[in-house]
Coordinates of C-alpha atoms in Angstrom, one line a residue:
M320 CA 0.1 -0.2 -0.2
R321 CA 1.7 3.4 -1.0
I322 CA -0.2 5.5 1.6
Q323 CA 3.1 7.8 1.7
N324 CA 2.5 8.5 -2.0
A325 CA -0.9 8.9 -2.0
L326 CA -1.7 10.5 1.3
T327 CA -1.2 14.1 0.2
A328 CA -2.9 14.0 -3.0
A329 CA -6.1 12.8 -1.3
I330 CA -6.1 15.6 1.4
V331 CA -5.3 17.9 -1.7
L332 CA -8.2 16.5 -3.5
L333 CA -10.3 17.4 -0.4
A334 CA -9.3 21.0 -0.3
T335 CA -11.7 23.6 -1.5
V336 CA -10.1 26.8 -3.1
V337 CA -11.0 30.4 -3.5
S338 CA -13.7 31.3 -5.9
P339 CA -14.4 34.4 -7.2
P340 CA -18.1 36.5 -7.3
A341 CA -20.9 34.5 -8.8
V342 CA -22.9 35.5 -11.4
A343 CA -25.6 32.9 -12.2
N344 CA -26.9 29.6 -10.4
D345 CA -26.0 26.5 -12.7
V346 CA -24.2 23.9 -11.6
E347 CA -21.5 24.8 -14.6
T348 CA -21.1 28.4 -12.7
L349 CA -21.2 26.7 -9.2
Y350 CA -18.5 24.7 -10.6
Q351 CA -16.5 27.5 -12.0
R352 CA -17.3 29.9 -9.0
A353 CA -15.8 27.1 -6.5
A354 CA -12.5 26.5 -8.7
L355 CA -13.5 22.6 -8.7
G356 CA -11.8 22.3 -12.2
E357 CA -8.5 22.8 -10.1
Q358 CA -9.1 20.0 -8.1
V359 CA -10.5 17.7 -10.9
A360 CA -6.5 18.5 -12.8
A361 CA -4.8 17.7 -9.9
I362 CA -5.9 14.1 -10.1
A363 CA -3.5 12.8 -12.9
P364 CA -0.6 14.7 -11.9
Q365 CA -0.9 13.3 -8.7
I366 CA -1.5 9.7 -9.7
R367 CA 1.7 10.8 -12.1
D368 CA 3.9 11.7 -9.1
A369 CA 2.9 8.8 -7.2
I370 CA 3.8 6.2 -9.7
D371 CA 7.2 7.8 -10.3
A372 CA 8.0 7.9 -6.4
T373 CA 7.2 4.2 -6.8
F374 CA 9.3 3.7 -10.0
A375 CA 12.1 5.8 -7.9
Q376 CA 12.0 3.0 -4.6
H377 CA 12.1 0.4 -7.0
G378 CA 15.7 1.4 -8.2
D379 CA 16.6 1.7 -11.9
D380 CA 16.7 -2.2 -12.1
H381 CA 13.2 -2.5 -12.1
A382 CA 12.3 1.3 -13.7
P383 CA 10.5 1.0 -16.8
S384 CA 12.0 1.7 -20.0
D385 CA 11.6 5.9 -21.0
G386 CA 9.2 4.6 -23.8
L387 CA 7.0 2.7 -21.9
R388 CA 6.9 5.4 -19.0
H389 CA 5.6 7.6 -21.4
R390 CA 3.0 5.3 -22.3
I391 CA 1.9 4.9 -19.0
T392 CA 1.8 8.5 -18.5
L393 CA -0.7 9.6 -21.7
T394 CA -2.7 6.5 -20.4
I395 CA -3.3 7.9 -17.1
N396 CA -3.9 11.4 -18.6
S397 CA -6.4 9.6 -20.7
A398 CA -8.4 8.0 -17.8
F399 CA -8.5 10.9 -15.6
S400 CA -8.7 13.7 -18.0
T401 CA -10.2 16.9 -17.1
D402 CA -13.0 16.3 -19.3
A403 CA -14.0 13.3 -17.5
G404 CA -13.4 14.8 -14.0
E405 CA -15.2 17.9 -15.0
A406 CA -18.3 15.4 -16.0
A407 CA -18.1 13.5 -12.8
M408 CA -18.2 16.4 -10.8
L409 CA -21.0 18.3 -12.6
T410 CA -23.2 15.0 -12.3
E411 CA -22.8 14.7 -8.7
L412 CA -23.5 19.0 -8.0
D413 CA -26.6 18.2 -10.5
R414 CA -27.9 15.0 -8.4
Q415 CA -27.5 16.4 -5.0
L416 CA -28.0 20.2 -4.9
D417 CA -31.4 21.9 -6.4
E418 CA -31.4 25.5 -7.9
A419 CA -32.4 26.7 -3.7
D420 CA -29.1 25.1 -2.5
R421 CA -26.8 26.6 -5.1
I422 CA -28.5 29.8 -4.6
R423 CA -27.4 29.4 -0.9
V424 CA -24.1 27.6 -1.5
L425 CA -22.9 30.8 -3.8
A426 CA -24.3 33.1 -1.4
W427 CA -21.7 31.4 1.3
L428 CA -18.9 31.5 -1.0
E429 CA -19.5 35.1 -1.6
S430 CA -19.5 35.9 2.3
P431 CA -16.8 37.5 4.0
L432 CA -16.4 34.8 6.0
G433 CA -16.7 32.0 3.4
M434 CA -14.1 33.8 1.1
R435 CA -11.8 33.4 4.5
I436 CA -12.4 30.0 5.1
L437 CA -11.5 29.3 0.9
S438 CA -8.5 31.4 1.3
A439 CA -7.4 29.8 4.6
E440 CA -7.9 26.4 2.3
Q441 CA -5.7 27.5 -0.5
G442 CA -2.9 29.0 1.0
A443 CA -2.4 25.7 3.3
V444 CA -2.4 23.9 -0.1
H445 CA 0.0 25.8 -1.4
S446 CA 2.3 26.2 1.6
S447 CA 5.5 24.8 1.2
M448 CA 6.7 21.4 3.0
A449 CA 8.9 23.5 5.4
E450 CA 6.3 26.1 6.3
Y451 CA 4.2 23.1 7.3
D452 CA 7.0 21.4 9.0
A453 CA 7.7 24.5 11.0
F454 CA 4.1 24.8 12.4
L455 CA 4.3 21.2 13.8
D456 CA 7.2 22.1 15.3
E457 CA 5.8 25.1 17.1
M458 CA 2.8 22.9 17.7
A459 CA 4.4 20.2 19.5
N460 CA 5.7 23.2 22.2
T461 CA 2.5 24.9 22.1
P462 CA -0.2 22.6 21.7
P463 CA -3.7 23.8 21.0
S464 CA -6.2 23.8 23.7
E465 CA -8.4 21.0 24.2
Q466 CA -11.5 23.7 23.0
R467 CA -9.9 24.2 19.9
L468 CA -8.9 20.5 19.2
S469 CA -12.7 19.5 20.0
V470 CA -13.7 22.5 17.7
L471 CA -11.8 20.8 14.8
K472 CA -12.9 17.4 15.7
E473 CA -16.5 18.5 15.0
L474 CA -15.6 20.3 12.2
D475 CA -13.9 16.7 10.9
N476 CA -17.1 14.6 11.4
T477 CA -19.5 17.5 10.1
L478 CA -17.3 17.6 6.7
G479 CA -16.7 13.9 7.2
A480 CA -13.5 14.7 6.2
T481 CA -11.4 12.0 7.4
E482 CA -13.9 9.3 6.2
A483 CA -13.6 10.9 2.6
G484 CA -9.9 11.1 2.7
A485 CA -10.0 7.2 3.6
R486 CA -11.8 6.7 0.6
L487 CA -10.1 8.6 -1.7
L488 CA -7.1 7.0 -0.6
M489 CA -8.5 3.6 -1.0
Q490 CA -9.3 5.0 -4.9
L491 CA -5.9 6.6 -5.5
D492 CA -3.9 3.5 -4.2
L493 CA -5.9 1.3 -6.1
A494 CA -5.3 3.6 -9.5
I495 CA -1.8 3.3 -8.3
S496 CA -1.4 -0.3 -8.3
V497 CA -3.3 -1.1 -11.3
A498 CA -0.6 1.5 -13.1
E499 CA 2.1 0.0 -11.6
R500 CA 0.6 -3.5 -12.8
G501 CA 0.4 -2.4 -16.0
A502 CA 4.0 -1.0 -16.2
S503 CA 5.5 -4.1 -14.5
D504 CA 6.6 -6.2 -17.8
D505 CA 6.4 -6.7 -21.2
T506 CA 4.1 -9.6 -21.0
P507 CA 0.5 -9.2 -22.3
L508 CA -2.1 -8.6 -19.5
A509 CA -5.5 -10.2 -18.6
W510 CA -8.2 -8.6 -16.8
E511 CA -7.8 -10.0 -13.8
N512 CA -3.8 -9.2 -13.7
L513 CA -4.9 -5.4 -13.1
T514 CA -7.8 -6.0 -11.3
D515 CA -6.7 -8.4 -8.2
A516 CA -5.3 -5.6 -6.1
T517 CA -5.7 -6.3 -2.3
I518 CA -6.9 -3.2 -0.9
P519 CA -6.9 -2.4 2.9
S520 CA -10.3 -2.0 4.4
L521 CA -11.7 1.9 5.0
S522 CA -10.8 1.5 8.7
E523 CA -7.2 1.1 7.7
Y524 CA -7.1 3.8 5.5
A525 CA -9.3 6.3 7.9
A526 CA -6.6 5.8 10.4
A527 CA -3.6 6.1 8.2
V528 CA -5.3 9.9 7.6
E529 CA -7.2 11.0 10.7
T530 CA -4.3 12.4 12.1
H531 CA -3.2 14.0 8.7
V532 CA -6.4 15.7 8.6
L533 CA -6.2 17.3 12.0
H534 CA -2.7 18.5 11.4
H535 CA -4.0 19.9 8.1
H536 CA -7.1 22.2 9.5
L537 CA -5.0 23.2 12.4
F538 CA -2.4 24.3 9.8
A539 CA -5.0 25.8 7.0
F540 CA -7.3 27.6 9.9
R541 CA -4.3 28.7 12.3
E542 CA -5.5 32.4 11.8
L543 CA -9.3 31.8 12.2
S544 CA -10.8 32.0 15.7
T545 CA -12.8 29.7 17.2
R546 CA -15.9 31.6 16.8
E547 CA -15.3 31.7 13.0
I548 CA -14.8 27.7 12.7
K549 CA -17.6 26.9 14.4
Q550 CA -19.8 29.2 11.8
Y551 CA -18.2 26.9 9.2
I552 CA -19.3 24.1 10.8
A553 CA -23.0 25.6 11.0
F554 CA -22.7 26.2 7.0
A555 CA -21.5 23.1 6.4
S556 CA -24.1 21.0 8.5
S557 CA -26.8 23.3 7.0
P558 CA -29.0 21.1 4.6
S559 CA -27.4 22.8 1.4
G560 CA -24.1 23.0 3.0
A561 CA -23.9 19.3 3.6
R562 CA -25.4 18.4 0.5
Y563 CA -23.0 20.4 -1.2
V564 CA -19.9 19.0 0.6
L565 CA -21.5 15.9 -0.4
A566 CA -21.7 16.3 -4.1
V567 CA -17.9 17.6 -4.0
Q568 CA -17.0 14.3 -2.4
R569 CA -18.9 12.1 -4.2
G570 CA -17.8 13.8 -7.5
L571 CA -14.0 13.4 -6.6
E572 CA -14.6 9.7 -5.7
R573 CA -16.5 9.3 -9.1
A574 CA -13.7 10.5 -10.8
L575 CA -11.4 8.2 -9.5
S576 CA -13.4 5.5 -9.6
N577 CA -14.4 5.8 -13.2
G578 CA -10.6 6.9 -14.2
T579 CA -9.5 3.5 -12.3
W580 CA -11.2 1.4 -14.7
Q581 CA -10.6 3.0 -17.8
L582 CA -7.2 2.6 -16.9
A583 CA -7.2 -0.8 -16.1
E584 CA -9.2 -1.1 -19.7
L585 CA -6.7 1.0 -21.8
L586 CA -3.8 -0.7 -20.6
M587 CA -4.9 -4.4 -20.9
R588 CA -6.0 -3.2 -24.5
W589 CA -2.5 -1.4 -25.2
R590 CA -0.4 -4.6 -23.4
Q591 CA -2.4 -7.1 -25.8
S592 CA -2.1 -5.2 -29.0
P593 CA 0.1 -1.8 -28.4
E594 CA -0.2 -0.5 -32.1
M595 CA -3.9 -0.7 -31.8
I596 CA -4.7 1.6 -29.0
K597 CA -4.0 5.1 -28.5
T598 CA -4.6 7.6 -25.9
R599 CA -6.4 11.2 -26.9
L600 CA -3.1 12.8 -26.1
S601 CA -1.3 10.8 -28.2
S602 CA -3.7 10.9 -31.5

């Protein structure tokens, strides 16, 4: 299980980014104004980075050739394309949110606190590892209060962040396993060769991400008061807010799940007759 390679990817995919003012209330506008396209676009690069890290761990003797690595990259790009991810996200936004929900969510995104929350998330995602590590060191010397921890755990429960992160990590790990299996040798592959991965339980993944999610929230919201975080919880636990959170999580899961199975199919077909299959990017 490549938890270390995929863990950060799952947390990044869960983070919401800053959105500009809204001008309409359709799902496409919500998708654009919440900058969900940036989360969708991050899927393929995160999987490619994890694959590269896996190859690096195996050493030169087990690394694929440059040609094979290039083909695997193109196949990942095709299976996890931005267009496919956008379609998955729009499907869930449309399924989970009615017009009244979209109006309320857009109003939150445009509110001063909503923008402050989103800006804090964006800042955390784009911070350097050195800044994050320095924060953790400081926190070890000056631990947060029990009240602060309690409120952030309440936020985690409201957002379902740990559980959602575990499901995303499971999907990422499976996608990485499929890609790694496809790059393992030059022999033709059968479907079961690509899909017989042994996946740990959801509870194991949840245990792997729980502390990371808490640290992410502590870091992201370090400049926000406990009162402001409680207001965020109030929005996320409102009927429209809860449906929005669910829609984003399910949209990401749908994009990952659809992409993983397409990746398995593309790799199997390509390895059986490499000259007959082309990805969208290679045509």
